[in-house]
């Protein structure tokens, strides 16, 4: 199916970064395990205790900055080179797809390295910068917040529209390493199915979409994706 597909769309979640040592959100050992997501990942939590929320995000920024993309991220870069059109949609905020070499990634939930001012709403790229415990805006002095999408917030303008258009257009949607419980991201599966597209899930465990998709590949993304690549016919040799 992949060899014949002209266009592929991919939706990734935390599971694709698990082999890079980044904890997922749900399940044993997950970020939300023993923590209440609503006490950290909502605008209300930030208004109530910005320092606590920043502690959580600064810890994650450090963790992610020290991690490296894995074979799963790299296989998606190679897959993109094998098809006419490829759209990578991610719920991840870790930027590991970009560091592996993927361009034009649709980040549905923002990322850890941009911060946004709560006063003047300017966005600043803070890659490689260690932030203070309670960072403030260089321009207006107001408190800045992590540039991620919290529960109850809308997705970044234009990103959702592009993601939706891609899954409607592409012959195949690959859904990798997501529990498929957070909306609207998980709704992309129903949109693809509604448009008559083929949906393939790659996940260690069963999810709410497992019974609805055309094919389930059960296992680790960093093993299955390179194996899929191996089984695609090799690219034509470059003329010498
Ligand atoms: C592996 C693996 C390996 C592990 N290989 N696999 C409709 C119905 C119900 C609720 C709602 C709805 N519409 C909206 C809502 C509310 C809410 C929502 O969805 N709630 C549900 C949880 C009940 N959604 C929102 O609030 C969204 N906004 C919105 O809808 O705006 C409109 C609106 C505005 C105002 C009022 C009402 C509506 C925004 C959602 C933002 C989510 N943000 C987070 C935090 C980002 C910042 C941060 O990182 O801290 O995004 S939550 C968290 O979950 C994060 C993730 O991107 C997201 C998804 O998690 P993901 O990636 O699926 O990870 P896990 O851990 O859940 O799963 C990992 C999977 O990998 C597992 O399946 C493993 O098996 C697998 N795995 N290792 C392969 N090696
Ligand atoms: Zn400002």
PDB file of C-alpha atoms and ligand atoms in Angstrom:
ATOM      1  CA  UNK A   1       0.000   0.000   0.000  1.00  0.00           C
ATOM      2  CA  UNK A   2       2.783   2.420   0.919  1.00  0.00           C
ATOM      3  CA  UNK A   3       4.697   1.652  -2.271  1.00  0.00           C
ATOM      4  CA  UNK A   4       1.651   2.580  -4.350  1.00  0.00           C
ATOM      5  CA  UNK A   5       0.553   5.609  -2.364  1.00  0.00           C
ATOM      6  CA  UNK A   6       1.042   8.953  -4.089  1.00  0.00           C
ATOM      7  CA  UNK A   7       0.417  10.912  -0.938  1.00  0.00           C
ATOM      8  CA  UNK A   8       0.755   9.924   2.701  1.00  0.00           C
ATOM      9  CA  UNK A   9      -0.276  11.760   5.843  1.00  0.00           C
ATOM     10  CA  UNK A  10       1.131  10.812   9.234  1.00  0.00           C
ATOM     11  CA  UNK A  11      -0.184  11.624  12.712  1.00  0.00           C
ATOM     12  CA  UNK A  12       2.276  11.023  15.538  1.00  0.00           C
ATOM     13  CA  UNK A  13       1.983  11.044  19.312  1.00  0.00           C
ATOM     14  CA  UNK A  14       4.248  10.628  22.310  1.00  0.00           C
ATOM     15  CA  UNK A  15       4.900   6.926  21.548  1.00  0.00           C
ATOM     16  CA  UNK A  16       7.210   7.771  18.650  1.00  0.00           C
ATOM     17  CA  UNK A  17       9.534   9.619  21.043  1.00  0.00           C
ATOM     18  CA  UNK A  18       9.429   6.906  23.731  1.00  0.00           C
ATOM     19  CA  UNK A  19      12.574   5.246  22.385  1.00  0.00           C
ATOM     20  CA  UNK A  20      14.352   8.585  22.635  1.00  0.00           C
ATOM     21  CA  UNK A  21      13.755   8.428  26.380  1.00  0.00           C
ATOM     22  CA  UNK A  22      10.889  10.944  26.494  1.00  0.00           C
ATOM     23  CA  UNK A  23       8.082   9.706  28.756  1.00  0.00           C
ATOM     24  CA  UNK A  24       4.603   9.419  27.221  1.00  0.00           C
ATOM     25  CA  UNK A  25       1.645  11.084  28.961  1.00  0.00           C
ATOM     26  CA  UNK A  26      -0.672   8.247  29.880  1.00  0.00           C
ATOM     27  CA  UNK A  27      -0.063   4.835  31.403  1.00  0.00           C
ATOM     28  CA  UNK A  28       2.502   3.526  33.857  1.00  0.00           C
ATOM     29  CA  UNK A  29       5.591   5.713  33.962  1.00  0.00           C
ATOM     30  CA  UNK A  30       3.747   8.366  31.915  1.00  0.00           C
ATOM     31  CA  UNK A  31       3.978  12.076  32.661  1.00  0.00           C
ATOM     32  CA  UNK A  32       0.393  12.227  33.904  1.00  0.00           C
ATOM     33  CA  UNK A  33       0.892   9.138  36.091  1.00  0.00           C
ATOM     34  CA  UNK A  34       0.680  10.419  39.662  1.00  0.00           C
ATOM     35  CA  UNK A  35       0.131  13.968  38.402  1.00  0.00           C
ATOM     36  CA  UNK A  36      -3.133  15.654  37.642  1.00  0.00           C
ATOM     37  CA  UNK A  37      -2.939  16.941  34.040  1.00  0.00           C
ATOM     38  CA  UNK A  38      -5.473  19.600  34.895  1.00  0.00           C
ATOM     39  CA  UNK A  39      -3.141  20.995  37.589  1.00  0.00           C
ATOM     40  CA  UNK A  40      -0.363  21.515  35.011  1.00  0.00           C
ATOM     41  CA  UNK A  41      -1.700  21.663  31.471  1.00  0.00           C
ATOM     42  CA  UNK A  42      -4.518  24.197  31.593  1.00  0.00           C
ATOM     43  CA  UNK A  43      -4.609  28.020  31.456  1.00  0.00           C
ATOM     44  CA  UNK A  44      -6.299  27.928  34.888  1.00  0.00           C
ATOM     45  CA  UNK A  45      -3.364  25.987  36.392  1.00  0.00           C
ATOM     46  CA  UNK A  46      -0.930  28.542  34.972  1.00  0.00           C
ATOM     47  CA  UNK A  47      -2.966  31.454  36.360  1.00  0.00           C
ATOM     48  CA  UNK A  48      -3.102  29.734  39.754  1.00  0.00           C
ATOM     49  CA  UNK A  49       0.564  28.703  40.099  1.00  0.00           C
ATOM     50  CA  UNK A  50       2.764  29.798  37.177  1.00  0.00           C
ATOM     51  CA  UNK A  51       5.961  28.793  38.974  1.00  0.00           C
ATOM     52  CA  UNK A  52       4.797  25.190  39.445  1.00  0.00           C
ATOM     53  CA  UNK A  53       3.763  24.983  35.799  1.00  0.00           C
ATOM     54  CA  UNK A  54       7.081  26.472  34.644  1.00  0.00           C
ATOM     55  CA  UNK A  55       9.003  23.973  36.830  1.00  0.00           C
ATOM     56  CA  UNK A  56       7.250  21.151  34.987  1.00  0.00           C
ATOM     57  CA  UNK A  57       7.919  22.639  31.538  1.00  0.00           C
ATOM     58  CA  UNK A  58      11.522  23.652  32.261  1.00  0.00           C
ATOM     59  CA  UNK A  59      12.215  20.097  33.442  1.00  0.00           C
ATOM     60  CA  UNK A  60      10.736  18.758  30.199  1.00  0.00           C
ATOM     61  CA  UNK A  61      12.689  21.265  28.069  1.00  0.00           C
ATOM     62  CA  UNK A  62      15.929  19.991  29.629  1.00  0.00           C
ATOM     63  CA  UNK A  63      14.939  16.356  29.142  1.00  0.00           C
ATOM     64  CA  UNK A  64      14.040  16.853  25.497  1.00  0.00           C
ATOM     65  CA  UNK A  65      17.092  19.013  24.745  1.00  0.00           C
ATOM     66  CA  UNK A  66      19.311  16.141  25.894  1.00  0.00           C
ATOM     67  CA  UNK A  67      17.398  13.498  23.897  1.00  0.00           C
ATOM     68  CA  UNK A  68      18.121  12.475  20.308  1.00  0.00           C
ATOM     69  CA  UNK A  69      15.699  11.572  17.516  1.00  0.00           C
ATOM     70  CA  UNK A  70      15.373   7.792  17.034  1.00  0.00           C
ATOM     71  CA  UNK A  71      15.084   5.375  14.108  1.00  0.00           C
ATOM     72  CA  UNK A  72      11.319   5.991  13.958  1.00  0.00           C
ATOM     73  CA  UNK A  73      11.733   9.739  13.436  1.00  0.00           C
ATOM     74  CA  UNK A  74      14.435   9.075  10.834  1.00  0.00           C
ATOM     75  CA  UNK A  75      12.339   6.501   8.951  1.00  0.00           C
ATOM     76  CA  UNK A  76       9.631   9.128   8.464  1.00  0.00           C
ATOM     77  CA  UNK A  77      12.192  11.459   6.874  1.00  0.00           C
ATOM     78  CA  UNK A  78      13.117   8.658   4.445  1.00  0.00           C
ATOM     79  CA  UNK A  79       9.454   7.816   3.780  1.00  0.00           C
ATOM     80  CA  UNK A  80       8.781  11.443   2.887  1.00  0.00           C
ATOM     81  CA  UNK A  81      11.421  11.140   0.167  1.00  0.00           C
ATOM     82  CA  UNK A  82       9.664   8.132  -1.403  1.00  0.00           C
ATOM     83  CA  UNK A  83       6.247   9.659  -2.099  1.00  0.00           C
ATOM     84  CA  UNK A  84       4.906  12.540  -4.179  1.00  0.00           C
ATOM     85  CA  UNK A  85       3.480  14.376  -1.219  1.00  0.00           C
ATOM     86  CA  UNK A  86       3.920  13.842   2.504  1.00  0.00           C
ATOM     87  CA  UNK A  87       2.376  15.661   5.464  1.00  0.00           C
ATOM     88  CA  UNK A  88       3.662  15.101   8.973  1.00  0.00           C
ATOM     89  CA  UNK A  89       1.177  16.075  11.672  1.00  0.00           C
ATOM     90  CA  UNK A  90       2.354  15.743  15.262  1.00  0.00           C
ATOM     91  CA  UNK A  91       0.843  16.189  18.690  1.00  0.00           C
ATOM     92  CA  UNK A  92       4.371  16.189  20.110  1.00  0.00           C
ATOM     93  CA  UNK A  93       5.949  19.310  21.508  1.00  0.00           C
ATOM     94  CA  UNK A  94       9.530  17.917  21.530  1.00  0.00           C
ATOM     95  CA  UNK A  95      10.692  19.017  18.059  1.00  0.00           C
ATOM     96  CA  UNK A  96      12.414  15.638  17.538  1.00  0.00           C
ATOM     97  CA  UNK A  97      10.838  15.263  14.081  1.00  0.00           C
ATOM     98  CA  UNK A  98      12.452  18.525  12.995  1.00  0.00           C
ATOM     99  CA  UNK A  99      15.795  17.544  14.533  1.00  0.00           C
ATOM    100  CA  UNK A 100      15.639  14.249  12.588  1.00  0.00           C
ATOM    101  CA  UNK A 101      15.260  16.277   9.375  1.00  0.00           C
ATOM    102  CA  UNK A 102      11.515  16.522   8.763  1.00  0.00           C
ATOM    103  CA  UNK A 103      10.449  19.852   7.318  1.00  0.00           C
ATOM    104  CA  UNK A 104       7.038  21.544   7.442  1.00  0.00           C
ATOM    105  CA  UNK A 105       5.820  19.662  10.514  1.00  0.00           C
ATOM    106  CA  UNK A 106       2.275  20.582  11.549  1.00  0.00           C
ATOM    107  CA  UNK A 107       2.573  20.944  15.332  1.00  0.00           C
ATOM    108  CA  UNK A 108      -0.995  20.618  16.597  1.00  0.00           C
ATOM    109  CA  UNK A 109      -0.042  21.277  20.232  1.00  0.00           C
ATOM    110  CA  UNK A 110       2.759  23.815  19.755  1.00  0.00           C
ATOM    111  CA  UNK A 111       6.238  23.111  21.096  1.00  0.00           C
ATOM    112  CA  UNK A 112       8.375  23.429  24.222  1.00  0.00           C
ATOM    113  CA  UNK A 113      10.910  25.819  22.731  1.00  0.00           C
ATOM    114  CA  UNK A 114       8.693  28.758  21.912  1.00  0.00           C
ATOM    115  CA  UNK A 115       7.239  30.914  24.650  1.00  0.00           C
ATOM    116  CA  UNK A 116       4.416  33.423  24.357  1.00  0.00           C
ATOM    117  CA  UNK A 117       3.890  36.617  26.308  1.00  0.00           C
ATOM    118  CA  UNK A 118       0.662  36.797  28.313  1.00  0.00           C
ATOM    119  CA  UNK A 119       0.717  40.606  27.936  1.00  0.00           C
ATOM    120  CA  UNK A 120       1.706  41.536  24.383  1.00  0.00           C
ATOM    121  CA  UNK A 121       1.196  38.006  22.934  1.00  0.00           C
ATOM    122  CA  UNK A 122       4.542  38.068  21.107  1.00  0.00           C
ATOM    123  CA  UNK A 123       6.169  34.663  20.534  1.00  0.00           C
ATOM    124  CA  UNK A 124       9.868  34.099  21.228  1.00  0.00           C
ATOM    125  CA  UNK A 125      12.032  31.165  20.153  1.00  0.00           C
ATOM    126  CA  UNK A 126      13.992  30.112  23.248  1.00  0.00           C
ATOM    127  CA  UNK A 127      15.806  27.077  21.828  1.00  0.00           C
ATOM    128  CA  UNK A 128      19.055  26.462  23.696  1.00  0.00           C
ATOM    129  CA  UNK A 129      18.226  28.978  26.390  1.00  0.00           C
ATOM    130  CA  UNK A 130      17.885  28.040  30.053  1.00  0.00           C
ATOM    131  CA  UNK A 131      14.869  29.948  31.288  1.00  0.00           C
ATOM    132  CA  UNK A 132      14.563  31.435  34.778  1.00  0.00           C
ATOM    133  CA  UNK A 133      12.049  29.874  37.183  1.00  0.00           C
ATOM    134  CA  UNK A 134       9.495  32.514  36.224  1.00  0.00           C
ATOM    135  CA  UNK A 135      10.396  34.036  32.840  1.00  0.00           C
ATOM    136  CA  UNK A 136       9.177  37.471  31.786  1.00  0.00           C
ATOM    137  CA  UNK A 137       8.802  39.153  28.398  1.00  0.00           C
ATOM    138  CA  UNK A 138      11.828  41.050  27.041  1.00  0.00           C
ATOM    139  CA  UNK A 139       9.520  43.489  25.277  1.00  0.00           C
ATOM    140  CA  UNK A 140       6.824  44.372  27.833  1.00  0.00           C
ATOM    141  CA  UNK A 141       7.817  42.702  31.109  1.00  0.00           C
ATOM    142  CA  UNK A 142       4.702  40.525  31.473  1.00  0.00           C
ATOM    143  CA  UNK A 143       4.904  36.857  32.399  1.00  0.00           C
ATOM    144  CA  UNK A 144       5.575  34.526  29.452  1.00  0.00           C
ATOM    145  CA  UNK A 145       4.027  31.058  29.113  1.00  0.00           C
ATOM    146  CA  UNK A 146       5.054  27.861  27.340  1.00  0.00           C
ATOM    147  CA  UNK A 147       4.057  27.875  23.653  1.00  0.00           C
ATOM    148  CA  UNK A 148       2.057  24.674  23.943  1.00  0.00           C
ATOM    149  CA  UNK A 149      -1.676  24.006  23.642  1.00  0.00           C
ATOM    150  CA  UNK A 150      -3.338  23.261  26.964  1.00  0.00           C
ATOM    151  CA  UNK A 151      -6.706  21.615  27.594  1.00  0.00           C
ATOM    152  CA  UNK A 152      -9.561  23.934  26.714  1.00  0.00           C
ATOM    153  CA  UNK A 153      -7.415  25.967  24.308  1.00  0.00           C
ATOM    154  CA  UNK A 154      -7.803  26.115  20.561  1.00  0.00           C
ATOM    155  CA  UNK A 155      -5.112  24.838  18.221  1.00  0.00           C
ATOM    156  CA  UNK A 156      -2.688  27.289  16.539  1.00  0.00           C
ATOM    157  CA  UNK A 157      -4.468  29.152  13.720  1.00  0.00           C
ATOM    158  CA  UNK A 158      -4.255  27.439  10.339  1.00  0.00           C
ATOM    159  CA  UNK A 159      -2.556  24.271  11.606  1.00  0.00           C
ATOM    160  CA  UNK A 160      -5.755  22.291  12.126  1.00  0.00           C
ATOM    161  CA  UNK A 161      -7.112  23.335   8.727  1.00  0.00           C
ATOM    162  CA  UNK A 162      -3.894  22.146   7.018  1.00  0.00           C
ATOM    163  CA  UNK A 163      -3.948  18.848   8.922  1.00  0.00           C
ATOM    164  CA  UNK A 164      -7.573  18.205   8.085  1.00  0.00           C
ATOM    165  CA  UNK A 165      -7.019  18.970   4.401  1.00  0.00           C
ATOM    166  CA  UNK A 166      -4.008  16.627   4.283  1.00  0.00           C
ATOM    167  CA  UNK A 167      -5.815  13.619   5.773  1.00  0.00           C
ATOM    168  CA  UNK A 168      -8.739  14.139   3.382  1.00  0.00           C
ATOM    169  CA  UNK A 169      -6.367  14.286   0.406  1.00  0.00           C
ATOM    170  CA  UNK A 170      -3.821  11.576   1.226  1.00  0.00           C
ATOM    171  CA  UNK A 171      -4.525   7.961   0.248  1.00  0.00           C
ATOM    172  CA  UNK A 172      -3.067   6.674   3.493  1.00  0.00           C
ATOM    173  CA  UNK A 173      -3.048   7.990   7.054  1.00  0.00           C
ATOM    174  CA  UNK A 174      -0.425   6.437   9.335  1.00  0.00           C
ATOM    175  CA  UNK A 175      -1.273   6.924  13.012  1.00  0.00           C
ATOM    176  CA  UNK A 176       1.777   6.319  15.181  1.00  0.00           C
ATOM    177  CA  UNK A 177       2.194   6.128  18.959  1.00  0.00           C
ATOM    178  CA  UNK A 178      -0.873   7.994  20.137  1.00  0.00           C
ATOM    179  CA  UNK A 179      -3.522   6.905  22.643  1.00  0.00           C
ATOM    180  CA  UNK A 180      -6.031   8.707  20.371  1.00  0.00           C
ATOM    181  CA  UNK A 181      -8.011  10.127  23.279  1.00  0.00           C
ATOM    182  CA  UNK A 182      -7.231  13.821  22.898  1.00  0.00           C
ATOM    183  CA  UNK A 183      -9.433  15.803  20.535  1.00  0.00           C
ATOM    184  CA  UNK A 184      -9.531  17.332  18.012  1.00  0.00           C
ATOM    185  CA  UNK A 185      -6.278  15.482  17.047  1.00  0.00           C
ATOM    186  CA  UNK A 186      -7.835  12.006  17.400  1.00  0.00           C
ATOM    187  CA  UNK A 187     -10.711  13.155  15.187  1.00  0.00           C
ATOM    188  CA  UNK A 188      -8.368  13.149  12.176  1.00  0.00           C
ATOM    189  CA  UNK A 189      -8.841   9.376  12.024  1.00  0.00           C
ATOM    190  CA  UNK A 190     -12.616   9.673  11.564  1.00  0.00           C
ATOM    191  CA  UNK A 191     -12.069  12.418   8.975  1.00  0.00           C
ATOM    192  CA  UNK A 192      -9.733  10.164   6.971  1.00  0.00           C
ATOM    193  CA  UNK A 193     -12.158   7.224   7.241  1.00  0.00           C
ATOM    194  CA  UNK A 194     -15.055   9.434   6.221  1.00  0.00           C
ATOM    195  CA  UNK A 195     -13.129  10.442   3.110  1.00  0.00           C
ATOM    196  CA  UNK A 196     -12.608   6.749   2.271  1.00  0.00           C
ATOM    197  CA  UNK A 197      -8.892   6.746   3.066  1.00  0.00           C
ATOM    198  CA  UNK A 198      -6.820   3.837   4.368  1.00  0.00           C
ATOM    199  CA  UNK A 199      -5.772   4.189   8.006  1.00  0.00           C
ATOM    200  CA  UNK A 200      -2.860   2.227   9.498  1.00  0.00           C
ATOM    201  CA  UNK A 201      -2.128   2.293  13.228  1.00  0.00           C
ATOM    202  CA  UNK A 202       1.314   1.611  14.697  1.00  0.00           C
ATOM    203  CA  UNK A 203       1.150   1.265  18.482  1.00  0.00           C
ATOM    204  CA  UNK A 204       2.358  -0.963  21.305  1.00  0.00           C
ATOM    205  CA  UNK A 205      -1.176  -1.306  22.653  1.00  0.00           C
ATOM    206  CA  UNK A 206      -4.805  -1.267  21.548  1.00  0.00           C
ATOM    207  CA  UNK A 207      -6.436   2.180  21.446  1.00  0.00           C
ATOM    208  CA  UNK A 208      -9.999   3.433  20.837  1.00  0.00           C
ATOM    209  CA  UNK A 209      -9.245   3.590  17.093  1.00  0.00           C
ATOM    210  CA  UNK A 210      -7.754   0.084  16.770  1.00  0.00           C
ATOM    211  CA  UNK A 211     -11.095  -1.480  15.763  1.00  0.00           C
ATOM    212  CA  UNK A 212     -11.830   1.235  13.222  1.00  0.00           C
ATOM    213  CA  UNK A 213      -8.599   1.260  11.240  1.00  0.00           C
ATOM    214  CA  UNK A 214      -7.757  -0.892   8.206  1.00  0.00           C
ATOM    215  CA  UNK A 215      -4.554  -2.324   9.603  1.00  0.00           C
ATOM    216  CA  UNK A 216      -2.878  -2.451  13.008  1.00  0.00           C
ATOM    217  CA  UNK A 217       0.865  -2.966  13.372  1.00  0.00           C
ATOM    218  CA  UNK A 218       1.495  -3.825  16.986  1.00  0.00           C
ATOM    219  CA  UNK A 219       4.963  -2.954  18.303  1.00  0.00           C
ATOM    220  CA  UNK A 220       7.533  -0.242  18.778  1.00  0.00           C
ATOM    221  CA  UNK A 221       7.531   2.582  16.253  1.00  0.00           C
ATOM    222  CA  UNK A 222      11.342   2.701  16.178  1.00  0.00           C
ATOM    223  CA  UNK A 223      11.365  -0.940  14.998  1.00  0.00           C
ATOM    224  CA  UNK A 224       8.302  -1.100  12.758  1.00  0.00           C
ATOM    225  CA  UNK A 225       8.950   2.096  10.766  1.00  0.00           C
ATOM    226  CA  UNK A 226      12.508   1.193   9.650  1.00  0.00           C
ATOM    227  CA  UNK A 227      11.239  -2.302   8.779  1.00  0.00           C
ATOM    228  CA  UNK A 228       8.478  -0.809   6.606  1.00  0.00           C
ATOM    229  CA  UNK A 229      11.100   1.288   4.857  1.00  0.00           C
ATOM    230  CA  UNK A 230      13.241  -1.793   4.221  1.00  0.00           C
ATOM    231  CA  UNK A 231      10.340  -3.540   2.583  1.00  0.00           C
ATOM    232  CA  UNK A 232       9.587  -0.697   0.195  1.00  0.00           C
ATOM    233  CA  UNK A 233      11.437  -1.100  -3.072  1.00  0.00           C
ATOM    234  CA  UNK A 234      14.769   0.721  -2.964  1.00  0.00           C
ATOM    235  CA  UNK A 235      14.870   4.135  -4.638  1.00  0.00           C
ATOM    236  CA  UNK A 236      16.236   4.164  -8.220  1.00  0.00           C
ATOM    237  CA  UNK A 237      20.013   4.547  -8.394  1.00  0.00           C
ATOM    238  CA  UNK A 238      21.098   8.095  -9.073  1.00  0.00           C
ATOM    239  CA  UNK A 239      22.596   8.586 -12.544  1.00  0.00           C
ATOM    240  CA  UNK A 240      26.356   8.758 -12.330  1.00  0.00           C
TER     241      UNK A 240
HETATM  242  C1  LIG B   1       4.061   3.516  21.640  1.00  0.00           C
HETATM  243  C2  LIG B   1       5.379   3.350  22.070  1.00  0.00           C
HETATM  244  C3  LIG B   1       6.327   2.917  21.110  1.00  0.00           C
HETATM  245  C4  LIG B   1       4.202   4.051  23.756  1.00  0.00           C
HETATM  246  N1  LIG B   1       5.940   2.686  19.855  1.00  0.00           N
HETATM  247  N2  LIG B   1       3.694   3.256  20.407  1.00  0.00           N
HETATM  248  C5  LIG B   1     -14.243  15.795  22.269  1.00  0.00           C
HETATM  249  C6  LIG B   1     -14.503  14.751  23.151  1.00  0.00           C
HETATM  250  C7  LIG B   1     -13.987  14.778  24.448  1.00  0.00           C
HETATM  251  C8  LIG B   1     -13.200  15.844  24.897  1.00  0.00           C
HETATM  252  C9  LIG B   1     -12.946  16.862  24.020  1.00  0.00           C
HETATM  253  C10 LIG B   1     -13.461  16.833  22.735  1.00  0.00           C
HETATM  254  N3  LIG B   1     -13.035  17.948  22.088  1.00  0.00           N
HETATM  255  C11 LIG B   1     -12.258  18.664  22.932  1.00  0.00           C
HETATM  256  C12 LIG B   1     -12.195  18.045  24.121  1.00  0.00           C
HETATM  257  C13 LIG B   1     -11.449  18.527  25.322  1.00  0.00           C
HETATM  258  C14 LIG B   1      -9.983  18.164  25.290  1.00  0.00           C
HETATM  259  C15 LIG B   1      -9.840  16.653  25.204  1.00  0.00           C
HETATM  260  O1  LIG B   1      -9.562  16.081  24.190  1.00  0.00           O
HETATM  261  N4  LIG B   1     -10.002  15.990  26.333  1.00  0.00           N
HETATM  262  C16 LIG B   1      -9.924  14.513  26.380  1.00  0.00           C
HETATM  263  C17 LIG B   1      -8.604  14.106  27.017  1.00  0.00           C
HETATM  264  C18 LIG B   1     -11.095  14.013  27.135  1.00  0.00           C
HETATM  265  N5  LIG B   1      -9.299  18.816  24.170  1.00  0.00           N
HETATM  266  C19 LIG B   1      -8.881  20.079  24.229  1.00  0.00           C
HETATM  267  O2  LIG B   1      -9.070  20.758  25.212  1.00  0.00           O
HETATM  268  C20 LIG B   1      -8.167  20.611  23.003  1.00  0.00           C
HETATM  269  N6  LIG B   1      -8.681  21.853  22.612  1.00  0.00           N
HETATM  270  C21 LIG B   1      -9.890  22.015  22.078  1.00  0.00           C
HETATM  271  O3  LIG B   1     -10.630  21.076  21.878  1.00  0.00           O
HETATM  272  O4  LIG B   1     -10.179  23.315  21.719  1.00  0.00           O
HETATM  273  C22 LIG B   1     -11.528  23.630  21.356  1.00  0.00           C
HETATM  274  C23 LIG B   1     -12.212  24.033  22.622  1.00  0.00           C
HETATM  275  C24 LIG B   1     -11.827  25.172  23.258  1.00  0.00           C
HETATM  276  C25 LIG B   1     -12.485  25.569  24.425  1.00  0.00           C
HETATM  277  C26 LIG B   1     -13.496  24.758  24.947  1.00  0.00           C
HETATM  278  C27 LIG B   1     -13.858  23.585  24.289  1.00  0.00           C
HETATM  279  C28 LIG B   1     -13.219  23.226  23.118  1.00  0.00           C
HETATM  280  C29 LIG B   1      -6.698  20.866  23.299  1.00  0.00           C
HETATM  281  C30 LIG B   1      -5.967  19.628  23.637  1.00  0.00           C
HETATM  282  C31 LIG B   1      -4.524  19.965  24.050  1.00  0.00           C
HETATM  283  C32 LIG B   1      -3.784  18.745  24.541  1.00  0.00           C
HETATM  284  N7  LIG B   1      -2.561  19.151  25.132  1.00  0.00           N
HETATM  285  C33 LIG B   1      -1.622  18.141  25.625  1.00  0.00           C
HETATM  286  C34 LIG B   1      -0.539  18.878  26.443  1.00  0.00           C
HETATM  287  C35 LIG B   1       0.396  19.672  25.533  1.00  0.00           C
HETATM  288  C36 LIG B   1       1.437  20.403  26.325  1.00  0.00           C
HETATM  289  C37 LIG B   1       2.357  19.448  27.021  1.00  0.00           C
HETATM  290  O5  LIG B   1       3.043  18.665  26.357  1.00  0.00           O
HETATM  291  O6  LIG B   1       2.416  19.518  28.237  1.00  0.00           O
HETATM  292  O7  LIG B   1      -1.034  17.459  24.513  1.00  0.00           O
HETATM  293  S1  LIG B   1      -2.361  16.839  26.567  1.00  0.00           S
HETATM  294  C38 LIG B   1      -1.254  15.588  26.006  1.00  0.00           C
HETATM  295  O8  LIG B   1      -2.022  14.582  25.310  1.00  0.00           O
HETATM  296  C39 LIG B   1      -0.354  16.256  24.949  1.00  0.00           C
HETATM  297  C40 LIG B   1      -0.354  15.232  23.853  1.00  0.00           C
HETATM  298  O9  LIG B   1      -0.007  15.804  22.608  1.00  0.00           O
HETATM  299  C41 LIG B   1      -1.740  14.673  23.901  1.00  0.00           C
HETATM  300  C42 LIG B   1      -1.895  13.321  23.260  1.00  0.00           C
HETATM  301  O10 LIG B   1      -1.155  12.352  23.918  1.00  0.00           O
HETATM  302  P1  LIG B   1      -0.459  11.180  23.081  1.00  0.00           P
HETATM  303  O11 LIG B   1       0.565  11.720  22.199  1.00  0.00           O
HETATM  304  O12 LIG B   1      -1.508  10.355  22.459  1.00  0.00           O
HETATM  305  O13 LIG B   1       0.316  10.393  24.259  1.00  0.00           O
HETATM  306  P2  LIG B   1      -0.225   9.260  25.251  1.00  0.00           P
HETATM  307  O14 LIG B   1       0.726   9.153  26.376  1.00  0.00           O
HETATM  308  O15 LIG B   1      -1.646   9.472  25.597  1.00  0.00           O
HETATM  309  O16 LIG B   1      -0.172   7.917  24.376  1.00  0.00           O
HETATM  310  C43 LIG B   1       1.044   7.340  23.964  1.00  0.00           C
HETATM  311  C44 LIG B   1       0.727   6.153  23.070  1.00  0.00           C
HETATM  312  O17 LIG B   1       1.944   5.654  22.536  1.00  0.00           O
HETATM  313  C45 LIG B   1       0.056   4.990  23.822  1.00  0.00           C
HETATM  314  O18 LIG B   1      -1.044   4.547  23.050  1.00  0.00           O
HETATM  315  C46 LIG B   1       1.141   3.898  23.860  1.00  0.00           C
HETATM  316  O19 LIG B   1       0.631   2.591  23.751  1.00  0.00           O
HETATM  317  C47 LIG B   1       1.973   4.242  22.642  1.00  0.00           C
HETATM  318  N8  LIG B   1       3.391   3.877  22.710  1.00  0.00           N
HETATM  319  N9  LIG B   1       5.508   3.626  23.381  1.00  0.00           N
HETATM  320  C48 LIG B   1       4.666   2.796  19.519  1.00  0.00           C
HETATM  321  N10 LIG B   1       7.655   2.694  21.441  1.00  0.00           N
HETATM  322 ZN1  LIG B   2       5.236  40.994  26.153  1.00  0.00          ZN
END
